[in-house]
PDB file of C-alpha atoms in Angstrom:
ATOM      1  CA  ASP A   1       4.559   7.254  -4.136  1.00 45.00           C
ATOM      2  CA  GLY A   2       6.512   6.161  -1.061  1.00 47.00           C
ATOM      3  CA  ASP A   3       9.900   6.780  -2.652  1.00 51.00           C
ATOM      4  CA  GLY A   4       8.814  10.246  -3.715  1.00 52.00           C
ATOM      5  CA  ASP A   5       7.694  11.083  -0.191  1.00 51.00           C
ATOM      6  CA  GLY A   6      11.011   9.847   1.133  1.00 49.00           C
ATOM      7  CA  ASP A   7      12.910  12.059  -1.299  1.00 59.00           C
ATOM      8  CA  LYS A   8      10.814  15.076  -0.294  1.00 56.00           C
ATOM      9  CA  ASN A   9      11.399  14.406   3.396  1.00 57.00           C
ATOM     10  CA  GLY A  10      15.105  13.995   2.766  1.00 63.00           C
ATOM     11  CA  ASP A  11      15.235  17.278   0.823  1.00 72.00           C
ATOM     12  CA  ALA A  12      13.370  19.106   3.601  1.00 76.00           C
ATOM     13  CA  GLU A  13      15.699  17.709   6.257  1.00 75.00           C
ATOM     14  CA  HIS A  14      18.754  18.692   4.243  1.00 76.00           C
ATOM     15  CA  ALA A  15      17.421  22.218   3.725  1.00 83.00           C
ATOM     16  CA  SER A  16      16.677  22.483   7.460  1.00 82.00           C
ATOM     17  CA  TRP A  17      20.183  21.271   8.312  1.00 80.00           C
ATOM     18  CA  CYS A  18      21.739  23.807   5.933  1.00 87.00           C
ATOM     19  CA  ARG A  19      19.715  26.675   7.421  1.00 87.00           C
ATOM     20  CA  THR A  20      20.640  25.648  10.959  1.00 86.00           C
ATOM     21  CA  LEU A  21      24.335  25.452  10.063  1.00 88.00           C
ATOM     22  CA  ALA A  22      24.259  28.865   8.354  1.00 91.00           C
ATOM     23  CA  LEU A  23      22.647  30.485  11.402  1.00 90.00           C
ATOM     24  CA  THR A  24      25.089  28.786  13.775  1.00 90.00           C
ATOM     25  CA  ARG A  25      28.099  29.874  11.712  1.00 92.00           C
ATOM     26  CA  ALA A  26      26.902  33.486  11.753  1.00 92.00           C
ATOM     27  CA  TYR A  27      26.104  33.372  15.464  1.00 90.00           C
ATOM     28  CA  VAL A  28      29.438  31.961  16.646  1.00 92.00           C
ATOM     29  CA  ARG A  29      31.264  34.472  14.471  1.00 91.00           C
ATOM     30  CA  ARG A  30      29.461  37.437  16.027  1.00 90.00           C
ATOM     31  CA  ALA A  31      29.278  36.174  19.610  1.00 88.00           C
ATOM     32  CA  PHE A  32      32.484  34.183  20.037  1.00 89.00           C
ATOM     33  CA  PHE A  33      34.767  35.314  17.172  1.00 91.00           C
ATOM     34  CA  ILE A  34      34.882  31.780  15.731  1.00 94.00           C
ATOM     35  CA  ASP A  35      35.383  32.007  11.985  1.00 93.00           C
ATOM     36  CA  ASP A  36      34.419  29.607   9.213  1.00 93.00           C
ATOM     37  CA  LEU A  37      32.929  26.820  11.360  1.00 95.00           C
ATOM     38  CA  ARG A  38      32.519  23.786   9.099  1.00 94.00           C
ATOM     39  CA  ILE A  39      30.641  20.556   9.769  1.00 91.00           C
ATOM     40  CA  PRO A  40      30.257  17.529   7.442  1.00 89.00           C
ATOM     41  CA  PRO A  41      26.817  16.977   5.891  1.00 84.00           C
ATOM     42  CA  HIS A  42      24.169  15.933   8.422  1.00 74.00           C
ATOM     43  CA  ALA A  43      26.588  15.834  11.311  1.00 81.00           C
ATOM     44  CA  LEU A  44      25.345  17.378  14.536  1.00 82.00           C
ATOM     45  CA  VAL A  45      25.132  21.174  14.457  1.00 87.00           C
ATOM     46  CA  PRO A  46      25.811  22.425  18.007  1.00 86.00           C
ATOM     47  CA  ALA A  47      23.324  24.661  19.811  1.00 83.00           C
ATOM     48  CA  ALA A  48      25.952  27.318  20.482  1.00 86.00           C
ATOM     49  CA  GLY A  49      24.042  29.233  23.154  1.00 86.00           C
ATOM     50  CA  GLY A  50      23.607  26.142  25.305  1.00 87.00           C
ATOM     51  CA  ARG A  51      27.225  25.119  24.745  1.00 90.00           C
ATOM     52  CA  ALA A  52      28.372  28.560  25.875  1.00 91.00           C
ATOM     53  CA  ALA A  53      26.216  28.320  29.008  1.00 91.00           C
ATOM     54  CA  TYR A  54      28.042  25.107  29.926  1.00 94.00           C
ATOM     55  CA  VAL A  55      31.429  26.793  29.402  1.00 94.00           C
ATOM     56  CA  ARG A  56      30.250  29.668  31.585  1.00 91.00           C
ATOM     57  CA  PHE A  57      29.344  27.254  34.384  1.00 93.00           C
ATOM     58  CA  VAL A  58      32.849  25.790  34.181  1.00 94.00           C
ATOM     59  CA  MET A  59      34.189  29.348  34.406  1.00 91.00           C
ATOM     60  CA  GLN A  60      32.195  29.781  37.616  1.00 89.00           C
ATOM     61  CA  LEU A  61      33.829  26.620  38.952  1.00 92.00           C
ATOM     62  CA  MET A  62      37.250  27.988  38.040  1.00 89.00           C
ATOM     63  CA  LEU A  63      36.471  31.136  40.003  1.00 84.00           C
ATOM     64  CA  LEU A  64      35.266  29.049  42.913  1.00 84.00           C
ATOM     65  CA  SER A  65      38.375  26.899  43.064  1.00 79.00           C
ATOM     66  CA  SER A  66      41.066  29.378  42.106  1.00 71.00           C
ATOM     67  CA  ARG A  67      44.069  28.895  44.329  1.00 46.00           C
ATOM     68  CA  ARG A  68      45.813  32.230  43.808  1.00 37.00           C
ATOM     69  CA  ARG A  69      44.532  35.758  43.368  1.00 38.00           C
ATOM     70  CA  ALA A  70      45.889  38.797  41.641  1.00 37.00           C
ATOM     71  CA  ARG A  71      47.971  40.935  43.985  1.00 37.00           C
ATOM     72  CA  THR A  72      46.314  44.315  44.049  1.00 39.00           C
ATOM     73  CA  PRO A  73      47.384  47.368  46.078  1.00 43.00           C
ATOM     74  CA  ALA A  74      45.009  48.097  48.932  1.00 44.00           C
ATOM     75  CA  ASN A  75      43.905  51.372  47.355  1.00 42.00           C
ATOM     76  CA  GLU A  76      42.832  49.690  44.100  1.00 41.00           C
ATOM     77  CA  ARG A  77      39.684  47.762  43.350  1.00 40.00           C
ATOM     78  CA  VAL A  78      40.186  44.000  43.550  1.00 38.00           C
ATOM     79  CA  PRO A  79      39.790  42.372  40.124  1.00 40.00           C
ATOM     80  CA  PRO A  80      36.510  40.470  39.673  1.00 42.00           C
ATOM     81  CA  TRP A  81      38.263  37.137  39.212  1.00 41.00           C
ATOM     82  CA  PRO A  82      41.457  35.390  40.325  1.00 45.00           C
ATOM     83  CA  VAL A  83      44.377  35.185  37.934  1.00 48.00           C
ATOM     84  CA  HIS A  84      44.088  31.412  37.812  1.00 58.00           C
ATOM     85  CA  ALA A  85      40.628  31.543  36.220  1.00 71.00           C
ATOM     86  CA  LEU A  86      41.862  33.003  32.931  1.00 72.00           C
ATOM     87  CA  GLY A  87      44.391  32.289  30.252  1.00 75.00           C
ATOM     88  CA  ARG A  88      46.778  29.472  29.512  1.00 77.00           C
ATOM     89  CA  ASP A  89      47.122  28.543  33.180  1.00 84.00           C
ATOM     90  CA  VAL A  90      43.733  26.833  32.877  1.00 91.00           C
ATOM     91  CA  VAL A  91      43.861  23.483  31.076  1.00 94.00           C
ATOM     92  CA  GLY A  92      40.819  21.315  30.393  1.00 96.00           C
ATOM     93  CA  LEU A  93      39.905  18.004  28.808  1.00 98.00           C
ATOM     94  CA  ASP A  94      37.105  18.096  26.209  1.00 97.00           C
ATOM     95  CA  ILE A  95      35.841  14.495  25.958  1.00 96.00           C
ATOM     96  CA  GLY A  96      34.020  13.773  22.692  1.00 93.00           C
ATOM     97  CA  THR A  97      34.819  17.106  21.078  1.00 95.00           C
ATOM     98  CA  GLY A  98      32.889  16.265  17.913  1.00 92.00           C
ATOM     99  CA  HIS A  99      33.221  17.698  14.417  1.00 93.00           C
ATOM    100  CA  SER A 100      32.852  21.299  15.588  1.00 95.00           C
ATOM    101  CA  ALA A 101      35.127  21.303  18.683  1.00 96.00           C
ATOM    102  CA  ILE A 102      32.682  23.973  19.843  1.00 96.00           C
ATOM    103  CA  TYR A 103      33.386  23.734  23.592  1.00 95.00           C
ATOM    104  CA  SER A 104      37.121  24.046  23.125  1.00 97.00           C
ATOM    105  CA  LEU A 105      36.768  26.896  20.639  1.00 97.00           C
ATOM    106  CA  ILE A 106      34.449  28.903  22.906  1.00 95.00           C
ATOM    107  CA  ALA A 107      36.629  28.267  25.974  1.00 95.00           C
ATOM    108  CA  ALA A 108      39.760  29.353  24.116  1.00 94.00           C
ATOM    109  CA  SER A 109      38.181  32.358  22.437  1.00 92.00           C
ATOM    110  CA  LEU A 110      36.417  33.803  25.493  1.00 89.00           C
ATOM    111  CA  TYR A 111      38.753  32.868  28.333  1.00 90.00           C
ATOM    112  CA  GLY A 112      42.077  31.915  26.752  1.00 92.00           C
ATOM    113  CA  TRP A 113      41.956  28.386  28.180  1.00 94.00           C
ATOM    114  CA  ARG A 114      43.965  25.515  26.736  1.00 95.00           C
ATOM    115  CA  THR A 115      42.124  22.264  26.048  1.00 97.00           C
ATOM    116  CA  ILE A 116      42.938  18.713  25.101  1.00 97.00           C
ATOM    117  CA  ALA A 117      40.055  17.858  22.769  1.00 98.00           C
ATOM    118  CA  VAL A 118      39.619  14.115  22.217  1.00 96.00           C
ATOM    119  CA  ASP A 119      37.299  11.920  20.176  1.00 94.00           C
ATOM    120  CA  VAL A 120      37.125   8.277  19.129  1.00 91.00           C
ATOM    121  CA  ASP A 121      35.839   9.115  15.639  1.00 91.00           C
ATOM    122  CA  GLU A 122      38.467   9.860  12.977  1.00 94.00           C
ATOM    123  CA  SER A 123      36.135  12.067  10.940  1.00 93.00           C
ATOM    124  CA  SER A 124      35.318  14.159  14.016  1.00 93.00           C
ATOM    125  CA  VAL A 125      39.001  14.589  14.884  1.00 96.00           C
ATOM    126  CA  GLU A 126      39.890  15.631  11.350  1.00 97.00           C
ATOM    127  CA  SER A 127      37.065  18.177  11.240  1.00 96.00           C
ATOM    128  CA  ALA A 128      37.820  19.501  14.749  1.00 97.00           C
ATOM    129  CA  LYS A 129      41.488  20.038  13.869  1.00 98.00           C
ATOM    130  CA  ALA A 130      40.488  21.953  10.771  1.00 97.00           C
ATOM    131  CA  ASN A 131      38.027  24.167  12.676  1.00 97.00           C
ATOM    132  CA  ALA A 132      40.682  25.039  15.249  1.00 97.00           C
ATOM    133  CA  GLY A 133      43.292  25.631  12.552  1.00 97.00           C
ATOM    134  CA  ARG A 134      41.105  28.153  10.735  1.00 96.00           C
ATOM    135  CA  ASN A 135      41.013  30.373  13.834  1.00 95.00           C
ATOM    136  CA  GLU A 136      44.428  31.918  14.257  1.00 94.00           C
ATOM    137  CA  HIS A 137      43.754  33.364  17.725  1.00 92.00           C
ATOM    138  CA  VAL A 138      42.943  29.971  19.287  1.00 93.00           C
ATOM    139  CA  LYS A 139      44.617  27.325  17.140  1.00 94.00           C
ATOM    140  CA  ASP A 140      47.558  26.959  19.520  1.00 95.00           C
ATOM    141  CA  LEU A 141      45.208  26.551  22.493  1.00 96.00           C
ATOM    142  CA  VAL A 142      43.238  23.549  21.184  1.00 97.00           C
ATOM    143  CA  ASP A 143      45.072  20.213  21.003  1.00 97.00           C
ATOM    144  CA  VAL A 144      42.842  17.742  19.140  1.00 98.00           C
ATOM    145  CA  ARG A 145      43.639  14.039  19.563  1.00 97.00           C
ATOM    146  CA  LEU A 146      42.230  10.728  18.348  1.00 96.00           C
ATOM    147  CA  VAL A 147      41.739   8.238  21.190  1.00 94.00           C
ATOM    148  CA  ARG A 148      40.641   4.616  21.405  1.00 92.00           C
ATOM    149  CA  HIS A 149      37.135   3.803  22.572  1.00 84.00           C
ATOM    150  CA  ASP A 150      38.256   0.773  24.570  1.00 87.00           C
ATOM    151  CA  VAL A 151      40.586   2.602  26.976  1.00 92.00           C
ATOM    152  CA  PRO A 152      39.711   4.821  29.969  1.00 93.00           C
ATOM    153  CA  MET A 153      38.567   8.309  28.985  1.00 92.00           C
ATOM    154  CA  LEU A 154      41.040   9.903  31.369  1.00 94.00           C
ATOM    155  CA  ASP A 155      44.025   8.200  29.732  1.00 94.00           C
ATOM    156  CA  ALA A 156      44.321  11.318  27.569  1.00 91.00           C
ATOM    157  CA  VAL A 157      45.448  13.176  30.692  1.00 88.00           C
ATOM    158  CA  HIS A 158      49.169  12.789  31.461  1.00 89.00           C
ATOM    159  CA  SER A 159      49.294  15.551  34.070  1.00 91.00           C
ATOM    160  CA  PRO A 160      46.557  17.085  36.235  1.00 93.00           C
ATOM    161  CA  VAL A 161      44.044  19.359  34.503  1.00 95.00           C
ATOM    162  CA  ASP A 162      41.593  21.887  35.894  1.00 94.00           C
ATOM    163  CA  PHE A 163      38.407  20.433  34.427  1.00 96.00           C
ATOM    164  CA  CYS A 164      36.862  18.003  32.001  1.00 97.00           C
ATOM    165  CA  MET A 165      33.798  18.676  29.842  1.00 97.00           C
ATOM    166  CA  CYS A 166      31.645  16.053  28.150  1.00 94.00           C
ATOM    167  CA  ASN A 167      28.589  16.081  25.904  1.00 89.00           C
ATOM    168  CA  PRO A 168      27.801  12.361  25.563  1.00 83.00           C
ATOM    169  CA  PRO A 169      25.275  10.806  23.183  1.00 73.00           C
ATOM    170  CA  PHE A 170      21.973  11.089  25.022  1.00 56.00           C
ATOM    171  CA  PHE A 171      20.123   8.134  23.550  1.00 53.00           C
ATOM    172  CA  GLU A 172      20.474   4.390  23.629  1.00 68.00           C
ATOM    173  CA  ASP A 173      21.177   2.652  20.316  1.00 62.00           C
ATOM    174  CA  GLY A 174      18.249   2.984  17.911  1.00 54.00           C
ATOM    175  CA  VAL A 175      15.934   4.719  20.376  1.00 50.00           C
ATOM    176  CA  ASP A 176      15.003   8.362  19.954  1.00 48.00           C
ATOM    177  CA  ALA A 177      13.845  10.926  22.476  1.00 42.00           C
ATOM    178  CA  ASN A 178      10.227   9.810  22.075  1.00 42.00           C
ATOM    179  CA  GLY A 179      10.987   6.130  22.474  1.00 45.00           C
ATOM    180  CA  SER A 180      10.340   5.401  18.783  1.00 37.00           C
ATOM    181  CA  HIS A 181      12.746   4.016  16.240  1.00 35.00           C
ATOM    182  CA  GLY A 182      12.746   6.632  13.494  1.00 36.00           C
ATOM    183  CA  HIS A 183      15.903   6.607  11.369  1.00 35.00           C
ATOM    184  CA  LEU A 184      17.592   9.327   9.425  1.00 36.00           C
ATOM    185  CA  PRO A 185      18.381   8.884   5.742  1.00 34.00           C
ATOM    186  CA  GLY A 186      21.866   7.480   5.424  1.00 34.00           C
ATOM    187  CA  SER A 187      22.234   6.961   9.179  1.00 36.00           C
ATOM    188  CA  ALA A 188      20.810   3.574  10.049  1.00 36.00           C
ATOM    189  CA  GLY A 189      19.824   3.351  13.676  1.00 36.00           C
ATOM    190  CA  ALA A 190      20.117   7.066  14.413  1.00 37.00           C
ATOM    191  CA  PRO A 191      17.236   8.786  16.170  1.00 37.00           C
ATOM    192  CA  HIS A 192      15.029  11.136  14.177  1.00 39.00           C
ATOM    193  CA  THR A 193      15.725  14.526  15.719  1.00 45.00           C
ATOM    194  CA  PRO A 194      13.353  17.466  15.143  1.00 42.00           C
ATOM    195  CA  LEU A 195      15.718  19.068  12.647  1.00 40.00           C
ATOM    196  CA  GLY A 196      16.922  15.803  11.131  1.00 37.00           C
ATOM    197  CA  MET A 197      20.466  16.377  12.345  1.00 58.00           C
ATOM    198  CA  GLY A 198      23.102  14.116  13.791  1.00 53.00           C
ATOM    199  CA  ARG A 199      24.952  10.953  12.930  1.00 56.00           C
ATOM    200  CA  GLN A 200      24.641   7.633  14.705  1.00 54.00           C
ATOM    201  CA  HIS A 201      27.730   7.916  16.900  1.00 54.00           C
ATOM    202  CA  GLU A 202      26.863  11.501  17.873  1.00 50.00           C
ATOM    203  CA  LEU A 203      23.364  10.729  19.123  1.00 56.00           C
ATOM    204  CA  CYS A 204      23.364   7.100  20.252  1.00 52.00           C
ATOM    205  CA  ALA A 205      25.541   4.916  22.443  1.00 59.00           C
ATOM    206  CA  SER A 206      25.054   1.762  24.434  1.00 66.00           C
ATOM    207  CA  GLY A 207      23.271   2.808  27.601  1.00 63.00           C
ATOM    208  CA  GLY A 208      22.980   6.441  26.487  1.00 77.00           C
ATOM    209  CA  ASP A 209      24.106   9.310  28.693  1.00 87.00           C
ATOM    210  CA  THR A 210      23.318   7.339  31.873  1.00 92.00           C
ATOM    211  CA  ALA A 211      25.931   4.689  31.120  1.00 91.00           C
ATOM    212  CA  PHE A 212      28.454   7.327  30.067  1.00 92.00           C
ATOM    213  CA  ALA A 213      27.976   9.382  33.226  1.00 94.00           C
ATOM    214  CA  LEU A 214      28.329   6.369  35.518  1.00 96.00           C
ATOM    215  CA  ARG A 215      31.459   5.296  33.654  1.00 95.00           C
ATOM    216  CA  LEU A 216      32.977   8.747  34.132  1.00 96.00           C
ATOM    217  CA  ALA A 217      32.079   8.650  37.823  1.00 98.00           C
ATOM    218  CA  ALA A 218      33.817   5.276  38.181  1.00 97.00           C
ATOM    219  CA  GLU A 219      36.933   6.528  36.378  1.00 97.00           C
ATOM    220  CA  SER A 220      37.004   9.670  38.507  1.00 98.00           C
ATOM    221  CA  ARG A 221      37.226   7.533  41.656  1.00 98.00           C
ATOM    222  CA  GLN A 222      40.248   5.747  40.223  1.00 96.00           C
ATOM    223  CA  ARG A 223      42.031   9.019  39.354  1.00 96.00           C
ATOM    224  CA  PRO A 224      40.528  11.607  41.725  1.00 96.00           C
ATOM    225  CA  ALA A 225      43.460  14.017  41.643  1.00 94.00           C
ATOM    226  CA  ASP A 226      43.951  14.087  37.881  1.00 95.00           C
ATOM    227  CA  VAL A 227      41.016  16.452  37.283  1.00 96.00           C
ATOM    228  CA  TYR A 228      40.110  19.264  39.673  1.00 95.00           C
ATOM    229  CA  TRP A 229      36.502  19.470  38.436  1.00 96.00           C
ATOM    230  CA  PHE A 230      34.839  16.565  36.665  1.00 98.00           C
ATOM    231  CA  THR A 231      31.790  17.749  34.716  1.00 98.00           C
ATOM    232  CA  THR A 232      29.362  16.332  32.196  1.00 97.00           C
ATOM    233  CA  LEU A 233      26.276  17.537  30.345  1.00 94.00           C
ATOM    234  CA  LEU A 234      23.207  15.291  30.492  1.00 93.00           C
ATOM    235  CA  GLY A 235      20.154  15.353  28.253  1.00 87.00           C
ATOM    236  CA  ARG A 236      17.774  13.203  30.269  1.00 88.00           C
ATOM    237  CA  LYS A 237      16.610  13.696  33.839  1.00 92.00           C
ATOM    238  CA  VAL A 238      16.933   9.975  34.521  1.00 92.00           C
ATOM    239  CA  ALA A 239      20.655  10.239  33.753  1.00 94.00           C
ATOM    240  CA  TYR A 240      21.004  13.319  35.946  1.00 96.00           C
ATOM    241  CA  ARG A 241      19.329  11.568  38.879  1.00 96.00           C
ATOM    242  CA  ALA A 242      21.377   8.395  38.400  1.00 97.00           C
ATOM    243  CA  LEU A 243      24.671  10.295  38.405  1.00 97.00           C
ATOM    244  CA  VAL A 244      23.855  12.482  41.423  1.00 97.00           C
ATOM    245  CA  SER A 245      22.684   9.407  43.357  1.00 98.00           C
ATOM    246  CA  ASN A 246      25.873   7.559  42.457  1.00 98.00           C
ATOM    247  CA  LEU A 247      28.068  10.449  43.600  1.00 98.00           C
ATOM    248  CA  GLU A 248      26.167  10.748  46.883  1.00 97.00           C
ATOM    249  CA  THR A 249      26.158   7.052  47.771  1.00 97.00           C
ATOM    250  CA  GLU A 250      29.139   5.264  46.228  1.00 97.00           C
ATOM    251  CA  ARG A 251      32.557   5.476  47.868  1.00 96.00           C
ATOM    252  CA  PRO A 252      34.838   7.253  47.803  1.00 97.00           C
ATOM    253  CA  LYS A 253      32.510  10.229  47.739  1.00 97.00           C
ATOM    254  CA  PRO A 254      33.637  13.516  46.172  1.00 98.00           C
ATOM    255  CA  ASN A 255      34.131  16.477  48.475  1.00 96.00           C
ATOM    256  CA  VAL A 256      31.791  18.628  46.415  1.00 96.00           C
ATOM    257  CA  VAL A 257      28.931  18.119  43.954  1.00 97.00           C
ATOM    258  CA  ARG A 258      27.498  21.138  42.118  1.00 96.00           C
ATOM    259  CA  THR A 259      24.759  21.155  39.489  1.00 95.00           C
ATOM    260  CA  CYS A 260      23.515  23.502  36.808  1.00 93.00           C
ATOM    261  CA  THR A 261      20.330  23.567  34.732  1.00 92.00           C
ATOM    262  CA  ILE A 262      20.600  24.981  31.229  1.00 89.00           C
ATOM    263  CA  GLN A 263      17.519  26.028  29.272  1.00 80.00           C
ATOM    264  CA  PRO A 264      18.519  27.613  25.970  1.00 66.00           C
ATOM    265  CA  GLY A 265      15.644  28.799  23.836  1.00 59.00           C
ATOM    266  CA  ASN A 266      12.171  29.681  25.020  1.00 56.00           C
ATOM    267  CA  GLY A 267       8.575  28.546  24.713  1.00 53.00           C
ATOM    268  CA  ARG A 268       8.119  25.412  22.637  1.00 59.00           C
ATOM    269  CA  ASN A 269      11.800  25.474  21.671  1.00 60.00           C
ATOM    270  CA  ALA A 270      13.070  25.403  25.260  1.00 66.00           C
ATOM    271  CA  THR A 271      15.044  22.260  26.042  1.00 78.00           C
ATOM    272  CA  THR A 272      16.333  21.445  29.494  1.00 87.00           C
ATOM    273  CA  ARG A 273      19.845  20.102  29.951  1.00 89.00           C
ATOM    274  CA  TRP A 274      21.661  19.346  33.188  1.00 94.00           C
ATOM    275  CA  VAL A 275      25.323  19.712  34.107  1.00 96.00           C
ATOM    276  CA  VAL A 276      26.764  17.834  37.064  1.00 97.00           C
ATOM    277  CA  ALA A 277      30.189  18.784  38.459  1.00 97.00           C
ATOM    278  CA  TRP A 278      32.122  17.058  41.226  1.00 98.00           C
ATOM    279  CA  SER A 279      35.534  17.306  42.819  1.00 96.00           C
ATOM    280  CA  PHE A 280      37.601  15.156  45.148  1.00 96.00           C
ATOM    281  CA  VAL A 281      40.098  18.009  45.537  1.00 92.00           C
ATOM    282  CA  ALA A 282      38.007  21.116  46.151  1.00 92.00           C
ATOM    283  CA  PRO A 283      37.479  21.936  49.841  1.00 90.00           C
ATOM    284  CA  PRO A 284      34.112  20.882  51.318  1.00 92.00           C
ATOM    285  CA  SER A 285      33.287  24.551  51.851  1.00 87.00           C
ATOM    286  CA  SER A 286      32.868  24.783  48.053  1.00 89.00           C
ATOM    287  CA  ARG A 287      29.587  22.875  48.378  1.00 90.00           C
ATOM    288  CA  THR A 288      27.676  25.968  49.456  1.00 88.00           C
ATOM    289  CA  THR A 289      29.849  28.886  48.393  1.00 86.00           C
ATOM    290  CA  PRO A 290      27.775  31.067  46.029  1.00 85.00           C
ATOM    291  CA  LEU A 291      28.967  30.988  42.455  1.00 83.00           C
ATOM    292  CA  CYS A 292      30.072  34.296  40.960  1.00 73.00           C
ATOM    293  CA  ARG A 293      27.735  35.879  38.461  1.00 64.00           C
ATOM    294  CA  ILE A 294      29.893  36.838  35.525  1.00 53.00           C
ATOM    295  CA  GLY A 295      29.581  38.374  32.132  1.00 46.00           C
ATOM    296  CA  VAL A 296      32.090  38.174  29.330  1.00 39.00           C
ATOM    297  CA  GLU A 297      33.366  41.742  29.249  1.00 36.00           C
ATOM    298  CA  GLY A 298      36.991  42.002  30.204  1.00 32.00           C
ATOM    299  CA  ALA A 299      37.569  38.257  30.226  1.00 39.00           C
ATOM    300  CA  VAL A 300      40.002  38.447  27.317  1.00 38.00           C
ATOM    301  CA  ASP A 301      41.157  41.102  24.889  1.00 38.00           C
ATOM    302  CA  TRP A 302      38.252  41.436  22.491  1.00 34.00           C
ATOM    303  CA  PRO A 303      39.093  42.101  18.829  1.00 37.00           C
ATOM    304  CA  ALA A 304      38.433  45.761  18.077  1.00 39.00           C
ATOM    305  CA  ASP A 305      36.376  45.011  14.986  1.00 37.00           C
ATOM    306  CA  VAL A 306      33.852  42.947  16.940  1.00 34.00           C
ATOM    307  CA  ALA A 307      33.824  44.858  20.236  1.00 38.00           C
ATOM    308  CA  GLY A 308      30.345  46.092  19.392  1.00 41.00           C
ATOM    309  CA  HIS A 309      28.964  42.563  19.530  1.00 40.00           C
ATOM    310  CA  ARG A 310      29.455  42.050  23.264  1.00 39.00           C
ATOM    311  CA  ASP A 311      25.699  42.174  23.797  1.00 43.00           C
ATOM    312  CA  GLU A 312      25.221  39.014  21.731  1.00 44.00           C
ATOM    313  CA  ALA A 313      27.887  37.222  23.718  1.00 40.00           C
ATOM    314  CA  ARG A 314      26.422  38.430  27.011  1.00 41.00           C
ATOM    315  CA  ASP A 315      22.997  37.137  25.971  1.00 43.00           C
ATOM    316  CA  ALA A 316      24.539  33.816  24.980  1.00 41.00           C
ATOM    317  CA  ILE A 317      26.355  33.047  28.190  1.00 40.00           C
ATOM    318  CA  GLY A 318      24.989  35.482  30.735  1.00 43.00           C
ATOM    319  CA  GLU A 319      21.537  34.543  31.962  1.00 40.00           C
ATOM    320  CA  ASP A 320      20.411  31.238  30.459  1.00 43.00           C
ATOM    321  CA  ASN A 321      21.590  28.843  33.140  1.00 52.00           C
ATOM    322  CA  ASN A 322      20.721  28.265  36.775  1.00 63.00           C
ATOM    323  CA  ALA A 323      23.600  26.943  38.853  1.00 67.00           C
ATOM    324  CA  ASP A 324      23.676  25.801  42.424  1.00 70.00           C
TER     325      ASP A 324
END
C-alpha cells in the first residue's frame, strides 16, 4: 500500500544517507586528518572533495594577495608561497558553517588558518563545536559562534579578516533542483535531493543562493575593508551570473573579481559549482595575475602516521577546479 511504499522509500533514503556519511568520514580522515566527523540524522553530508577545492581556491587568493614574503638568502630557493598565506596569520569568516564545519576544519588542518565559523541554527552550532573539539590539532583554530539571522552577516567580524567563505542554500523555499516540490520524510518543504539528504534550512532559503549572493554583495559595499577577499559558492548558474553582473555594474565596484568553476565527480555524477571572489582592497593588477598552481605537500606539518596519504589529499584539492 501507499504507507508501505513510503516506509520502504524512507528506509532506502536512510540507508543511502548512512553509507554516504560513512564514506565521507573515512575520506576526510585519510585526506584531511579530520577525525570522528559526526552529523545529525539526515542533515547535509558535505561533498568533501568539492569543499576542499573551494578552500584551495581561497588559498590561491591568499597567495595572490600576500603582503609580505619570507626573507630568503639570495643563494637559496625562494619558498613557493609567502609567509602570510599560511598559519595563524590568516583569519577567515565561515558564514553558515553547518553541522560539519567542514570548510573551517579543512582550512585549519591543511593550512593552519584560523576561522570564525558562524551559523544561525543552534543545532548546527552545537554539532560544529563538537566536531572541532574532537580534533585536537585544530580545535583552537576554529571559533564557532551562534549569530542572529536578522543582523548583517559581517557583524561577526570585529576586526579585518583575510577572507570569507559561504555555502548558501541553493534553492528557494519548497522548490528543488528540478523545479518540483518533492519533500523529504520529516523535513516538510525540503527539496528531494538525489541521496535524500539535507534539512530544510540547509537546502532552502527565501530567494535561494541568488538572494544570498546579492545580499553579501550589498554588505560588502558597506564594509569594503573588513574582508580582504569576499567569496561565495553558488550552485546555480543564474545566481553566478546575477552576482557577477551586480559586481560589474553596481557602485562602488570592487577592484578585482575572480571566479572559479568546481566540478567534483565525473560522468553522470559530475556537478558544477561556481565560486565568485571579489576585493575592494586588492590592487587592480590582481585581476589578471595568474593564480599559483599548488598542491598540499609542505603546506603544514603532516602527521607522520598519515604521511602516506598525501596522494588522496592531492587528488582532492589539486586538479578538480578551474580558476581564472
